[in-house]
mmCIF file of C-alpha atoms in Angstrom:
data_model
loop_
_atom_site.group_PDB
_atom_site.id
_atom_site.type_symbol
_atom_site.label_atom_id
_atom_site.label_comp_id
_atom_site.label_asym_id
_atom_site.label_seq_id
_atom_site.Cartn_x
_atom_site.Cartn_y
_atom_site.Cartn_z
ATOM 1 C CA UNK A 1 -103.153 55.575 13.629
ATOM 2 C CA UNK A 2 -100.949 56.295 10.624
ATOM 3 C CA UNK A 3 -98.208 54.247 12.289
ATOM 4 C CA UNK A 4 -100.511 51.255 12.640
ATOM 5 C CA UNK A 5 -101.550 51.512 8.981
ATOM 6 C CA UNK A 6 -97.912 51.640 7.888
ATOM 7 C CA UNK A 7 -97.046 48.610 10.013
ATOM 8 C CA UNK A 8 -99.973 46.654 8.633
ATOM 9 C CA UNK A 9 -99.013 47.585 5.084
ATOM 10 C CA UNK A 10 -95.434 46.416 5.668
ATOM 11 C CA UNK A 11 -96.616 43.143 7.176
ATOM 12 C CA UNK A 12 -98.945 42.642 4.184
ATOM 13 C CA UNK A 13 -96.120 43.265 1.698
ATOM 14 C CA UNK A 14 -93.833 40.823 3.496
ATOM 15 C CA UNK A 15 -96.579 38.213 3.630
ATOM 16 C CA UNK A 16 -97.341 38.580 -0.068
ATOM 17 C CA UNK A 17 -93.654 38.384 -0.959
ATOM 18 C CA UNK A 18 -93.116 35.353 1.259
ATOM 19 C CA UNK A 19 -96.130 33.646 -0.215
ATOM 20 C CA UNK A 20 -94.957 34.409 -3.733
ATOM 21 C CA UNK A 21 -91.502 33.055 -3.011
ATOM 22 C CA UNK A 22 -92.972 29.945 -1.406
ATOM 23 C CA UNK A 23 -95.137 29.368 -4.417
ATOM 24 C CA UNK A 24 -92.269 29.937 -6.808
ATOM 25 C CA UNK A 25 -90.066 27.564 -4.898
ATOM 26 C CA UNK A 26 -92.869 25.027 -4.577
ATOM 27 C CA UNK A 27 -93.387 24.863 -8.310
ATOM 28 C CA UNK A 28 -89.899 25.539 -9.638
ATOM 29 C CA UNK A 29 -87.780 23.911 -6.934
ATOM 30 C CA UNK A 30 -88.237 20.390 -8.278
ATOM 31 C CA UNK A 31 -87.504 21.657 -11.770
ATOM 32 C CA UNK A 32 -84.290 23.256 -10.596
ATOM 33 C CA UNK A 33 -83.265 20.116 -8.757
ATOM 34 C CA UNK A 34 -84.062 18.011 -11.804
ATOM 35 C CA UNK A 35 -82.099 20.364 -13.995
ATOM 36 C CA UNK A 36 -79.132 20.219 -11.632
ATOM 37 C CA UNK A 37 -79.338 16.434 -11.570
ATOM 38 C CA UNK A 38 -79.521 16.390 -15.345
ATOM 39 C CA UNK A 39 -76.420 18.525 -15.591
ATOM 40 C CA UNK A 40 -74.586 16.232 -13.180
ATOM 41 C CA UNK A 41 -75.572 13.155 -15.195
ATOM 42 C CA UNK A 42 -74.958 14.747 -18.594
ATOM 43 C CA UNK A 43 -71.491 13.112 -18.877
ATOM 44 C CA UNK A 44 -73.268 9.741 -19.044
ATOM 45 C CA UNK A 45 -74.479 10.712 -22.516
ATOM 46 C CA UNK A 46 -70.872 10.467 -23.703
ATOM 47 C CA UNK A 47 -71.208 6.663 -23.583
ATOM 48 C CA UNK A 48 -74.770 6.698 -24.960
ATOM 49 C CA UNK A 49 -74.717 8.561 -28.270
ATOM 50 C CA UNK A 50 -78.360 7.650 -28.959
ATOM 51 C CA UNK A 51 -79.533 8.715 -25.488
ATOM 52 C CA UNK A 52 -81.200 12.054 -24.856
ATOM 53 C CA UNK A 53 -81.395 12.597 -21.087
ATOM 54 C CA UNK A 54 -80.885 11.225 -17.617
ATOM 55 C CA UNK A 55 -83.440 12.582 -15.165
ATOM 56 C CA UNK A 56 -83.343 12.977 -11.393
ATOM 57 C CA UNK A 57 -84.744 9.443 -10.992
ATOM 58 C CA UNK A 58 -82.225 7.869 -13.352
ATOM 59 C CA UNK A 59 -80.283 6.029 -10.630
ATOM 60 C CA UNK A 60 -81.602 2.473 -10.342
ATOM 61 C CA UNK A 61 -78.686 0.952 -8.429
ATOM 62 C CA UNK A 62 -76.121 2.404 -6.035
ATOM 63 C CA UNK A 63 -73.585 0.087 -4.419
ATOM 64 C CA UNK A 64 -73.575 2.293 -1.317
ATOM 65 C CA UNK A 65 -77.254 1.382 -0.756
ATOM 66 C CA UNK A 66 -77.639 -1.805 -2.743
ATOM 67 C CA UNK A 67 -80.662 -3.106 -0.842
ATOM 68 C CA UNK A 68 -82.755 -0.079 -1.820
ATOM 69 C CA UNK A 69 -82.570 -0.919 -5.524
ATOM 70 C CA UNK A 70 -84.239 -4.308 -5.454
ATOM 71 C CA UNK A 71 -81.625 -5.667 -7.881
ATOM 72 C CA UNK A 72 -79.924 -8.949 -7.016
ATOM 73 C CA UNK A 73 -76.718 -10.710 -8.011
ATOM 74 C CA UNK A 74 -74.998 -7.433 -8.876
ATOM 75 C CA UNK A 75 -71.225 -7.766 -9.162
ATOM 76 C CA UNK A 76 -69.133 -6.133 -6.447
ATOM 77 C CA UNK A 77 -67.358 -4.064 -9.090
ATOM 78 C CA UNK A 78 -70.590 -2.361 -10.218
ATOM 79 C CA UNK A 79 -70.845 1.060 -8.580
ATOM 80 C CA UNK A 80 -73.960 2.619 -10.123
ATOM 81 C CA UNK A 81 -76.507 1.842 -12.824
ATOM 82 C CA UNK A 82 -78.522 4.616 -14.501
ATOM 83 C CA UNK A 83 -81.586 4.280 -16.736
ATOM 84 C CA UNK A 84 -81.826 6.631 -19.729
ATOM 85 C CA UNK A 85 -85.030 8.687 -19.528
ATOM 86 C CA UNK A 86 -86.495 7.647 -22.891
ATOM 87 C CA UNK A 87 -85.732 3.935 -22.857
ATOM 88 C CA UNK A 88 -82.489 4.127 -24.842
ATOM 89 C CA UNK A 89 -80.738 1.838 -22.374
ATOM 90 C CA UNK A 90 -78.474 2.049 -19.351
ATOM 91 C CA UNK A 91 -75.210 3.633 -18.295
ATOM 92 C CA UNK A 92 -73.042 1.718 -15.841
ATOM 93 C CA UNK A 93 -70.245 2.991 -13.665
ATOM 94 C CA UNK A 94 -67.937 0.298 -12.355
ATOM 95 C CA UNK A 95 -64.459 -0.335 -11.044
ATOM 96 C CA UNK A 96 -61.801 -2.931 -11.682
ATOM 97 C CA UNK A 97 -60.108 -5.256 -9.261
ATOM 98 C CA UNK A 98 -56.343 -5.443 -8.723
ATOM 99 C CA UNK A 99 -53.735 -7.618 -10.466
ATOM 100 C CA UNK A 100 -51.757 -4.658 -11.760
ATOM 101 C CA UNK A 101 -49.481 -1.993 -10.363
ATOM 102 C CA UNK A 102 -52.013 0.701 -9.448
ATOM 103 C CA UNK A 103 -55.221 1.124 -7.473
ATOM 104 C CA UNK A 104 -58.571 -0.016 -8.928
ATOM 105 C CA UNK A 105 -59.601 1.933 -12.022
ATOM 106 C CA UNK A 106 -63.063 3.303 -12.733
ATOM 107 C CA UNK A 107 -64.921 3.235 -16.039
ATOM 108 C CA UNK A 108 -68.310 4.028 -17.518
ATOM 109 C CA UNK A 109 -70.046 2.272 -20.379
ATOM 110 C CA UNK A 110 -73.422 2.480 -22.052
ATOM 111 C CA UNK A 111 -75.700 -0.345 -23.129
ATOM 112 C CA UNK A 112 -78.462 0.248 -25.650
ATOM 113 C CA UNK A 113 -81.980 -1.198 -25.538
ATOM 114 C CA UNK A 114 -80.842 -4.229 -27.548
ATOM 115 C CA UNK A 115 -78.199 -5.134 -24.985
ATOM 116 C CA UNK A 116 -75.238 -3.945 -27.065
ATOM 117 C CA UNK A 117 -72.472 -1.756 -25.690
ATOM 118 C CA UNK A 118 -72.737 1.644 -27.370
ATOM 119 C CA UNK A 119 -69.865 3.509 -25.722
ATOM 120 C CA UNK A 120 -67.148 3.138 -23.103
ATOM 121 C CA UNK A 121 -64.652 5.389 -21.376
ATOM 122 C CA UNK A 122 -62.068 4.966 -18.642
ATOM 123 C CA UNK A 123 -62.639 7.606 -15.977
ATOM 124 C CA UNK A 124 -59.560 6.965 -13.833
ATOM 125 C CA UNK A 125 -56.543 5.001 -15.030
ATOM 126 C CA UNK A 126 -53.984 3.935 -12.448
ATOM 127 C CA UNK A 127 -51.828 1.286 -14.103
ATOM 128 C CA UNK A 128 -48.224 2.119 -14.969
ATOM 129 C CA UNK A 129 -48.685 1.227 -18.635
ATOM 130 C CA UNK A 130 -51.673 2.821 -20.357
ATOM 131 C CA UNK A 131 -53.577 0.186 -22.322
ATOM 132 C CA UNK A 132 -55.214 2.977 -24.354
ATOM 133 C CA UNK A 133 -51.815 4.038 -25.658
ATOM 134 C CA UNK A 134 -50.539 0.485 -26.017
ATOM 135 C CA UNK A 135 -53.494 -0.494 -28.211
ATOM 136 C CA UNK A 136 -55.807 2.258 -29.453
ATOM 137 C CA UNK A 137 -58.290 -0.379 -30.683
ATOM 138 C CA UNK A 138 -58.831 -1.973 -27.260
ATOM 139 C CA UNK A 139 -61.643 0.231 -25.929
ATOM 140 C CA UNK A 140 -63.374 0.606 -29.326
ATOM 141 C CA UNK A 141 -63.498 -3.213 -29.539
ATOM 142 C CA UNK A 142 -66.155 -3.199 -26.784
ATOM 143 C CA UNK A 143 -68.616 -1.175 -28.878
ATOM 144 C CA UNK A 144 -71.234 -3.369 -30.508
ATOM 145 C CA UNK A 145 -70.564 -6.308 -28.181
ATOM 146 C CA UNK A 146 -73.342 -8.066 -26.295
ATOM 147 C CA UNK A 147 -73.107 -9.661 -22.853
ATOM 148 C CA UNK A 148 -70.653 -12.299 -24.095
ATOM 149 C CA UNK A 149 -67.893 -9.819 -25.084
ATOM 150 C CA UNK A 150 -66.963 -12.522 -27.572
ATOM 151 C CA UNK A 151 -64.668 -10.366 -29.698
ATOM 152 C CA UNK A 152 -62.875 -8.409 -26.966
ATOM 153 C CA UNK A 153 -59.307 -9.623 -26.549
ATOM 154 C CA UNK A 154 -56.410 -8.708 -24.275
ATOM 155 C CA UNK A 155 -53.444 -6.440 -24.908
ATOM 156 C CA UNK A 156 -49.935 -7.875 -24.760
ATOM 157 C CA UNK A 157 -47.819 -5.850 -22.363
ATOM 158 C CA UNK A 158 -50.981 -4.727 -20.542
ATOM 159 C CA UNK A 159 -52.418 -8.136 -19.793
ATOM 160 C CA UNK A 160 -53.415 -7.436 -16.211
ATOM 161 C CA UNK A 161 -55.035 -4.061 -16.828
ATOM 162 C CA UNK A 162 -56.778 -5.054 -20.069
ATOM 163 C CA UNK A 163 -58.123 -8.255 -18.492
ATOM 164 C CA UNK A 164 -59.263 -6.290 -15.430
ATOM 165 C CA UNK A 165 -61.207 -3.868 -17.630
ATOM 166 C CA UNK A 166 -62.705 -6.698 -19.667
ATOM 167 C CA UNK A 167 -63.660 -8.684 -16.567
ATOM 168 C CA UNK A 168 -65.264 -5.621 -14.992
ATOM 169 C CA UNK A 169 -67.426 -4.925 -18.041
ATOM 170 C CA UNK A 170 -68.281 -8.622 -18.390
ATOM 171 C CA UNK A 171 -69.404 -8.804 -14.744
ATOM 172 C CA UNK A 172 -71.492 -5.643 -15.151
ATOM 173 C CA UNK A 173 -73.154 -6.975 -18.311
ATOM 174 C CA UNK A 174 -73.969 -10.222 -16.521
ATOM 175 C CA UNK A 175 -75.502 -8.157 -13.686
ATOM 176 C CA UNK A 176 -77.747 -6.336 -16.177
ATOM 177 C CA UNK A 177 -78.914 -9.526 -17.865
ATOM 178 C CA UNK A 178 -79.390 -11.362 -14.540
ATOM 179 C CA UNK A 179 -81.840 -8.657 -13.465
ATOM 180 C CA UNK A 180 -83.672 -8.521 -16.787
ATOM 181 C CA UNK A 181 -82.597 -4.962 -17.539
ATOM 182 C CA UNK A 182 -81.243 -6.016 -20.944
ATOM 183 C CA UNK A 183 -81.393 -9.257 -22.879
ATOM 184 C CA UNK A 184 -78.463 -11.648 -22.850
ATOM 185 C CA UNK A 185 -76.669 -12.029 -26.137
ATOM 186 C CA UNK A 186 -78.029 -14.763 -28.383
ATOM 187 C CA UNK A 187 -75.206 -16.461 -30.165
ATOM 188 C CA UNK A 188 -75.443 -17.693 -33.722
ATOM 189 C CA UNK A 189 -73.922 -21.073 -34.612
ATOM 190 C CA UNK A 190 -71.038 -19.215 -36.252
ATOM 191 C CA UNK A 191 -70.396 -17.277 -33.020
ATOM 192 C CA UNK A 192 -70.461 -20.452 -30.953
ATOM 193 C CA UNK A 193 -68.029 -22.128 -33.312
ATOM 194 C CA UNK A 194 -65.721 -19.106 -33.403
ATOM 195 C CA UNK A 195 -65.650 -19.009 -29.596
ATOM 196 C CA UNK A 196 -64.735 -22.691 -29.641
ATOM 197 C CA UNK A 197 -61.464 -22.085 -31.509
ATOM 198 C CA UNK A 198 -59.338 -21.129 -28.463
ATOM 199 C CA UNK A 199 -60.477 -24.309 -26.718
ATOM 200 C CA UNK A 200 -59.784 -26.823 -29.480
ATOM 201 C CA UNK A 201 -56.842 -24.938 -31.042
ATOM 202 C CA UNK A 202 -55.159 -23.149 -28.100
ATOM 203 C CA UNK A 203 -52.133 -22.408 -30.254
ATOM 204 C CA UNK A 204 -54.268 -19.787 -32.008
ATOM 205 C CA UNK A 205 -55.170 -18.018 -28.766
ATOM 206 C CA UNK A 206 -53.673 -16.022 -25.924
ATOM 207 C CA UNK A 207 -55.214 -16.116 -22.465
ATOM 208 C CA UNK A 208 -58.249 -17.811 -24.019
ATOM 209 C CA UNK A 209 -58.759 -15.103 -26.642
ATOM 210 C CA UNK A 210 -58.514 -15.835 -30.354
ATOM 211 C CA UNK A 211 -55.501 -14.224 -31.990
ATOM 212 C CA UNK A 212 -56.105 -14.680 -35.698
ATOM 213 C CA UNK A 213 -56.758 -12.673 -38.828
ATOM 214 C CA UNK A 214 -59.931 -13.104 -40.858
ATOM 215 C CA UNK A 215 -59.086 -14.185 -44.399
ATOM 216 C CA UNK A 216 -61.131 -14.783 -47.531
ATOM 217 C CA UNK A 217 -63.443 -17.789 -47.307
ATOM 218 C CA UNK A 218 -64.430 -19.991 -50.229
ATOM 219 C CA UNK A 219 -66.223 -23.223 -50.988
ATOM 220 C CA UNK A 220 -68.094 -24.540 -47.958
ATOM 221 C CA UNK A 221 -66.335 -22.045 -45.684
ATOM 222 C CA UNK A 222 -68.445 -19.117 -44.493
ATOM 223 C CA UNK A 223 -65.611 -17.670 -42.401
ATOM 224 C CA UNK A 224 -61.883 -18.334 -42.283
ATOM 225 C CA UNK A 225 -59.167 -17.354 -39.824
ATOM 226 C CA UNK A 226 -55.394 -17.584 -40.039
ATOM 227 C CA UNK A 227 -53.452 -17.745 -36.770
ATOM 228 C CA UNK A 228 -51.294 -14.679 -36.203
ATOM 229 C CA UNK A 229 -48.396 -16.903 -35.132
ATOM 230 C CA UNK A 230 -48.653 -19.294 -38.086
ATOM 231 C CA UNK A 231 -49.869 -22.284 -36.074
ATOM 232 C CA UNK A 232 -52.744 -22.998 -38.411
ATOM 233 C CA UNK A 233 -56.214 -22.102 -39.634
ATOM 234 C CA UNK A 234 -59.832 -22.279 -38.537
ATOM 235 C CA UNK A 235 -62.857 -22.483 -40.823
ATOM 236 C CA UNK A 236 -66.595 -22.171 -40.175
ATOM 237 C CA UNK A 237 -68.035 -24.629 -42.694
ATOM 238 C CA UNK A 238 -71.609 -25.035 -43.916
ATOM 239 C CA UNK A 239 -72.918 -28.483 -44.781
ATOM 240 C CA UNK A 240 -76.630 -28.447 -45.536
ATOM 241 C CA UNK A 241 -78.404 -26.995 -42.499
ATOM 242 C CA UNK A 242 -75.460 -27.647 -40.208
ATOM 243 C CA UNK A 243 -72.340 -25.632 -39.454
ATOM 244 C CA UNK A 244 -69.020 -26.993 -38.258
ATOM 245 C CA UNK A 245 -65.637 -25.775 -37.120
ATOM 246 C CA UNK A 246 -62.556 -27.147 -38.812
ATOM 247 C CA UNK A 247 -59.123 -26.436 -37.351
ATOM 248 C CA UNK A 248 -56.004 -27.286 -39.326
ATOM 249 C CA UNK A 249 -52.570 -27.214 -37.698
ATOM 250 C CA UNK A 250 -49.280 -26.214 -39.298
ATOM 251 C CA UNK A 251 -48.553 -29.869 -40.076
ATOM 252 C CA UNK A 252 -51.736 -30.209 -42.138
ATOM 253 C CA UNK A 253 -53.823 -32.214 -39.675
ATOM 254 C CA UNK A 254 -57.524 -31.345 -39.416
ATOM 255 C CA UNK A 255 -60.124 -31.749 -36.672
ATOM 256 C CA UNK A 256 -63.881 -31.057 -36.970
ATOM 257 C CA UNK A 257 -66.366 -29.976 -34.279
ATOM 258 C CA UNK A 258 -70.078 -29.247 -34.067
ATOM 259 C CA UNK A 259 -71.650 -26.268 -32.265
ATOM 260 C CA UNK A 260 -71.726 -28.241 -28.996
ATOM 261 C CA UNK A 261 -67.985 -28.776 -29.126
ATOM 262 C CA UNK A 262 -68.221 -32.451 -30.008
ATOM 263 C CA UNK A 263 -65.614 -33.931 -32.328
ATOM 264 C CA UNK A 264 -67.269 -35.153 -35.519
ATOM 265 C CA UNK A 265 -66.199 -37.044 -38.611
ATOM 266 C CA UNK A 266 -66.778 -35.717 -42.120
ATOM 267 C CA UNK A 267 -64.028 -36.714 -44.517
ATOM 268 C CA UNK A 268 -65.183 -34.400 -47.304
ATOM 269 C CA UNK A 269 -65.152 -31.281 -45.108
ATOM 270 C CA UNK A 270 -61.855 -32.290 -43.509
ATOM 271 C CA UNK A 271 -60.198 -32.704 -46.894
ATOM 272 C CA UNK A 272 -61.591 -29.380 -48.094
ATOM 273 C CA UNK A 273 -60.313 -27.539 -44.991
ATOM 274 C CA UNK A 274 -56.886 -29.180 -45.194
ATOM 275 C CA UNK A 275 -56.614 -28.262 -48.889
ATOM 276 C CA UNK A 276 -57.508 -24.616 -48.195
ATOM 277 C CA UNK A 277 -54.914 -24.447 -45.432
ATOM 278 C CA UNK A 278 -52.213 -26.067 -47.543
ATOM 279 C CA UNK A 279 -52.501 -23.268 -50.064
ATOM 280 C CA UNK A 280 -51.257 -20.614 -47.627
ATOM 281 C CA UNK A 281 -49.628 -22.448 -44.707
ATOM 282 C CA UNK A 282 -46.004 -21.428 -44.202
ATOM 283 C CA UNK A 283 -43.479 -24.273 -44.292
ATOM 284 C CA UNK A 284 -41.323 -24.188 -41.152
ATOM 285 C CA UNK A 285 -39.093 -27.116 -42.139
ATOM 286 C CA UNK A 286 -36.105 -25.084 -43.334
ATOM 287 C CA UNK A 287 -36.014 -22.822 -40.274
ATOM 288 C CA UNK A 288 -36.361 -25.767 -37.900
ATOM 289 C CA UNK A 289 -33.697 -27.916 -39.519
ATOM 290 C CA UNK A 290 -31.283 -24.994 -39.803
ATOM 291 C CA UNK A 291 -31.657 -24.359 -36.077
ATOM 292 C CA UNK A 292 -31.274 -28.052 -35.328
ATOM 293 C CA UNK A 293 -27.943 -28.183 -37.190
ATOM 294 C CA UNK A 294 -26.682 -25.366 -34.994
ATOM 295 C CA UNK A 295 -27.889 -26.991 -31.796
ATOM 296 C CA UNK A 296 -26.487 -30.423 -32.749
ATOM 297 C CA UNK A 297 -23.685 -30.411 -35.319
ATOM 298 C CA UNK A 298 -23.842 -34.207 -35.633
ATOM 299 C CA UNK A 299 -27.597 -34.508 -35.939
ATOM 300 C CA UNK A 300 -28.587 -37.227 -38.409
ATOM 301 C CA UNK A 301 -31.617 -39.183 -39.594
ATOM 302 C CA UNK A 302 -33.869 -36.129 -39.285
ATOM 303 C CA UNK A 303 -37.428 -37.345 -39.831
ATOM 304 C CA UNK A 304 -40.313 -34.820 -39.796
ATOM 305 C CA UNK A 305 -43.372 -35.954 -37.834
ATOM 306 C CA UNK A 306 -47.018 -35.182 -38.505
ATOM 307 C CA UNK A 307 -48.837 -34.733 -35.229
ATOM 308 C CA UNK A 308 -52.495 -34.211 -34.457
ATOM 309 C CA UNK A 309 -51.825 -31.459 -31.897
ATOM 310 C CA UNK A 310 -53.200 -27.936 -31.999
ATOM 311 C CA UNK A 311 -50.952 -26.037 -29.625
ATOM 312 C CA UNK A 312 -48.057 -23.771 -30.569
ATOM 313 C CA UNK A 313 -45.864 -26.497 -32.083
ATOM 314 C CA UNK A 314 -45.530 -25.901 -35.838
ATOM 315 C CA UNK A 315 -42.873 -28.519 -36.605
ATOM 316 C CA UNK A 316 -41.733 -31.762 -35.010
ATOM 317 C CA UNK A 317 -39.025 -34.243 -35.986
ATOM 318 C CA UNK A 318 -37.063 -37.155 -34.608
ATOM 319 C CA UNK A 319 -33.289 -37.317 -35.092
ATOM 320 C CA UNK A 320 -30.230 -39.091 -33.798
ATOM 321 C CA UNK A 321 -27.092 -37.647 -32.281
ATOM 322 C CA UNK A 322 -24.126 -39.812 -31.306
ATOM 323 C CA UNK A 323 -26.309 -42.904 -31.432
ATOM 324 C CA UNK A 324 -29.097 -41.510 -29.227
ATOM 325 C CA UNK A 325 -32.642 -40.659 -30.364
ATOM 326 C CA UNK A 326 -34.053 -37.199 -29.726
ATOM 327 C CA UNK A 327 -37.122 -35.182 -30.677
ATOM 328 C CA UNK A 328 -37.216 -31.550 -31.802
ATOM 329 C CA UNK A 329 -40.288 -29.365 -31.304
ATOM 330 C CA UNK A 330 -40.469 -25.899 -32.825
ATOM 331 C CA UNK A 331 -42.997 -23.628 -31.114
ATOM 332 C CA UNK A 332 -44.355 -20.172 -31.954
ATOM 333 C CA UNK A 333 -46.271 -18.626 -29.056
ATOM 334 C CA UNK A 334 -48.922 -16.015 -29.797
ATOM 335 C CA UNK A 335 -47.580 -12.482 -29.610
ATOM 336 C CA UNK A 336 -43.984 -13.599 -29.197
ATOM 337 C CA UNK A 337 -43.519 -15.954 -32.121
ATOM 338 C CA UNK A 338 -40.385 -14.012 -33.059
ATOM 339 C CA UNK A 339 -38.693 -15.900 -30.231
ATOM 340 C CA UNK A 340 -39.150 -19.174 -32.148
ATOM 341 C CA UNK A 341 -38.630 -21.496 -29.183
ATOM 342 C CA UNK A 342 -36.991 -24.880 -29.872
ATOM 343 C CA UNK A 343 -37.303 -27.715 -27.379
ATOM 344 C CA UNK A 344 -35.329 -30.957 -27.664
ATOM 345 C CA UNK A 345 -36.447 -33.992 -25.647
ATOM 346 C CA UNK A 346 -34.569 -37.248 -25.267
ATOM 347 C CA UNK A 347 -36.121 -40.654 -25.801
ATOM 348 C CA UNK A 348 -37.448 -40.625 -22.235
ATOM 349 C CA UNK A 349 -39.158 -37.255 -22.647
ATOM 350 C CA UNK A 350 -36.643 -35.260 -20.596
ATOM 351 C CA UNK A 351 -35.475 -31.860 -21.802
ATOM 352 C CA UNK A 352 -32.045 -32.063 -23.432
ATOM 353 C CA UNK A 353 -31.928 -28.461 -24.697
ATOM 354 C CA UNK A 354 -34.057 -25.333 -24.928
ATOM 355 C CA UNK A 355 -33.098 -22.558 -27.330
ATOM 356 C CA UNK A 356 -34.699 -19.743 -29.278
ATOM 357 C CA UNK A 357 -34.107 -17.662 -32.354
ATOM 358 C CA UNK A 358 -34.307 -14.550 -30.160
ATOM 359 C CA UNK A 359 -34.882 -15.123 -26.478
ATOM 360 C CA UNK A 360 -35.984 -11.892 -24.855
ATOM 361 C CA UNK A 361 -38.013 -10.714 -21.898
ATOM 362 C CA UNK A 362 -40.402 -7.866 -22.581
ATOM 363 C CA UNK A 363 -40.941 -6.080 -19.300
ATOM 364 C CA UNK A 364 -44.390 -5.646 -17.823
ATOM 365 C CA UNK A 365 -43.575 -2.862 -15.409
ATOM 366 C CA UNK A 366 -39.835 -2.604 -14.762
ATOM 367 C CA UNK A 367 -36.560 -3.600 -16.517
ATOM 368 C CA UNK A 368 -35.551 -7.233 -16.097
ATOM 369 C CA UNK A 369 -33.751 -8.133 -19.321
ATOM 370 C CA UNK A 370 -30.310 -7.131 -18.066
ATOM 371 C CA UNK A 371 -30.753 -9.152 -14.891
ATOM 372 C CA UNK A 372 -31.407 -12.491 -16.643
ATOM 373 C CA UNK A 373 -28.478 -14.826 -17.316
ATOM 374 C CA UNK A 374 -29.897 -16.285 -20.524
ATOM 375 C CA UNK A 375 -27.567 -19.326 -20.865
ATOM 376 C CA UNK A 376 -28.302 -20.265 -17.246
ATOM 377 C CA UNK A 377 -32.011 -19.613 -17.774
ATOM 378 C CA UNK A 378 -32.176 -22.026 -20.721
ATOM 379 C CA UNK A 379 -29.990 -24.639 -19.049
ATOM 380 C CA UNK A 380 -32.247 -24.525 -15.992
ATOM 381 C CA UNK A 381 -34.883 -26.510 -17.898
ATOM 382 C CA UNK A 382 -32.565 -29.428 -18.699
ATOM 383 C CA UNK A 383 -33.652 -32.761 -17.289
ATOM 384 C CA UNK A 384 -37.243 -31.710 -16.637
ATOM 385 C CA UNK A 385 -40.036 -33.974 -17.809
ATOM 386 C CA UNK A 386 -43.765 -33.454 -18.159
ATOM 387 C CA UNK A 387 -44.187 -34.927 -14.677
ATOM 388 C CA UNK A 388 -41.496 -32.780 -13.055
ATOM 389 C CA UNK A 389 -42.244 -29.491 -14.812
ATOM 390 C CA UNK A 390 -43.158 -27.028 -11.996
ATOM 391 C CA UNK A 391 -46.072 -24.643 -12.378
ATOM 392 C CA UNK A 392 -43.726 -21.665 -12.116
ATOM 393 C CA UNK A 393 -40.883 -23.079 -14.197
ATOM 394 C CA UNK A 394 -39.166 -20.274 -16.110
ATOM 395 C CA UNK A 395 -41.627 -17.577 -15.034
ATOM 396 C CA UNK A 396 -39.869 -14.249 -14.440
ATOM 397 C CA UNK A 397 -41.516 -11.611 -12.268
ATOM 398 C CA UNK A 398 -41.901 -8.413 -14.255
ATOM 399 C CA UNK A 399 -41.785 -10.256 -17.578
ATOM 400 C CA UNK A 400 -44.674 -12.646 -17.206
ATOM 401 C CA UNK A 401 -45.943 -12.481 -20.784
ATOM 402 C CA UNK A 402 -42.682 -13.389 -22.484
ATOM 403 C CA UNK A 403 -41.466 -15.873 -19.883
ATOM 404 C CA UNK A 404 -44.871 -17.572 -19.970
ATOM 405 C CA UNK A 405 -44.472 -17.840 -23.743
ATOM 406 C CA UNK A 406 -41.321 -19.899 -23.149
ATOM 407 C CA UNK A 407 -43.122 -22.000 -20.580
ATOM 408 C CA UNK A 408 -46.031 -22.580 -22.988
ATOM 409 C CA UNK A 409 -43.636 -23.709 -25.731
ATOM 410 C CA UNK A 410 -42.156 -26.297 -23.389
ATOM 411 C CA UNK A 411 -45.580 -27.459 -22.193
ATOM 412 C CA UNK A 412 -46.717 -27.913 -25.795
ATOM 413 C CA UNK A 413 -43.534 -29.854 -26.589
ATOM 414 C CA UNK A 414 -44.319 -32.232 -23.728
ATOM 415 C CA UNK A 415 -47.895 -32.622 -25.033
ATOM 416 C CA UNK A 416 -46.627 -33.361 -28.548
ATOM 417 C CA UNK A 417 -44.160 -35.916 -27.206
ATOM 418 C CA UNK A 418 -46.999 -37.548 -25.302
ATOM 419 C CA UNK A 419 -48.839 -38.060 -28.559
ATOM 420 C CA UNK A 420 -45.741 -39.674 -30.076
ATOM 421 C CA UNK A 421 -45.635 -42.083 -27.149
ATOM 422 C CA UNK A 422 -49.327 -42.858 -27.680
ATOM 423 C CA UNK A 423 -48.865 -43.830 -31.319
ATOM 424 C CA UNK A 424 -48.464 -40.540 -33.196
ATOM 425 C CA UNK A 425 -46.087 -40.546 -36.112
#
């Protein structure tokens, strides 16, 4: 009988303990899981300084099970999207696509409730040249940007990797706005006009991104920009209730545009913009004519030309040599204006000579400078015309940025010559 009582007591103790443990697990298990999930997602707060927590239900999109999210039109590079627990915004994990030396990179960025990027970090970097070291301002330039990424440029020497990062973030932002998670950026007239500059004045841009320094504005100008390579100026001008963009090239010619990108006529604003530019525009005449005298010892009848072009050409002139007429075009490409490329075309528009103050090839990933026969490289352009200029003319693998700068200078020389043929002076 005592044995039976002891057995029953033991069974009762075990039952009570089991029940207690079940109850504890029933009530605290979800809390533990949530806490573990919170700890795992805590790193997301690094890109959301105003966020407070990411709970167990934070994941709203996972590329591995995209259909379960209900989101549509999500870019292939978006890996996961998390919602901050208190409505502070979203954290996005995404990857880049190729076009550089390493495997796809991964990055995380945060977007606040107003649709502005509030933080960004690269989680895995696989390119051979680290864009973060090359330009410490590249990643910080994303902070404060809306879905347009209007003020995020590229990094020379890391073009592929910086453009891959930018494109990945841009695609992710478009995915957020397409699904109504955040609002798309609303551009002011000044923003629209500023974004127009690379289109109407490509000499002030690189890969479609404005490369200019903001300078003091006065008069009707609300904003003013000076091209980093000296090709000209851009002004956001106010006239009554309307705003316009004025671009002035290095030869003093001005063009005006409205917020829709239409060319407009306003003589007063054009004169004002041209006068502002004239006060600080560098005169390239001496440098160009000194170079010309070295390229052609018998050059004569040098006549500067004023052209309504807005590429990288900062000086143009006609001249004669041994009875033949030629045209000189001096170009300063963005980022590599120290090369100072000079292109001479004959009267038929064929290349007679290509030279530079300092022709060099900055390597992208591996040394190429010692392998380039520079005299042969320059002579290889001779005889080419706008119609026979191949798409890959002069492009050197491993030095795409600098060799493309030479190619751009030649392309702009052809464009300037075309204007001369069409009545430019």
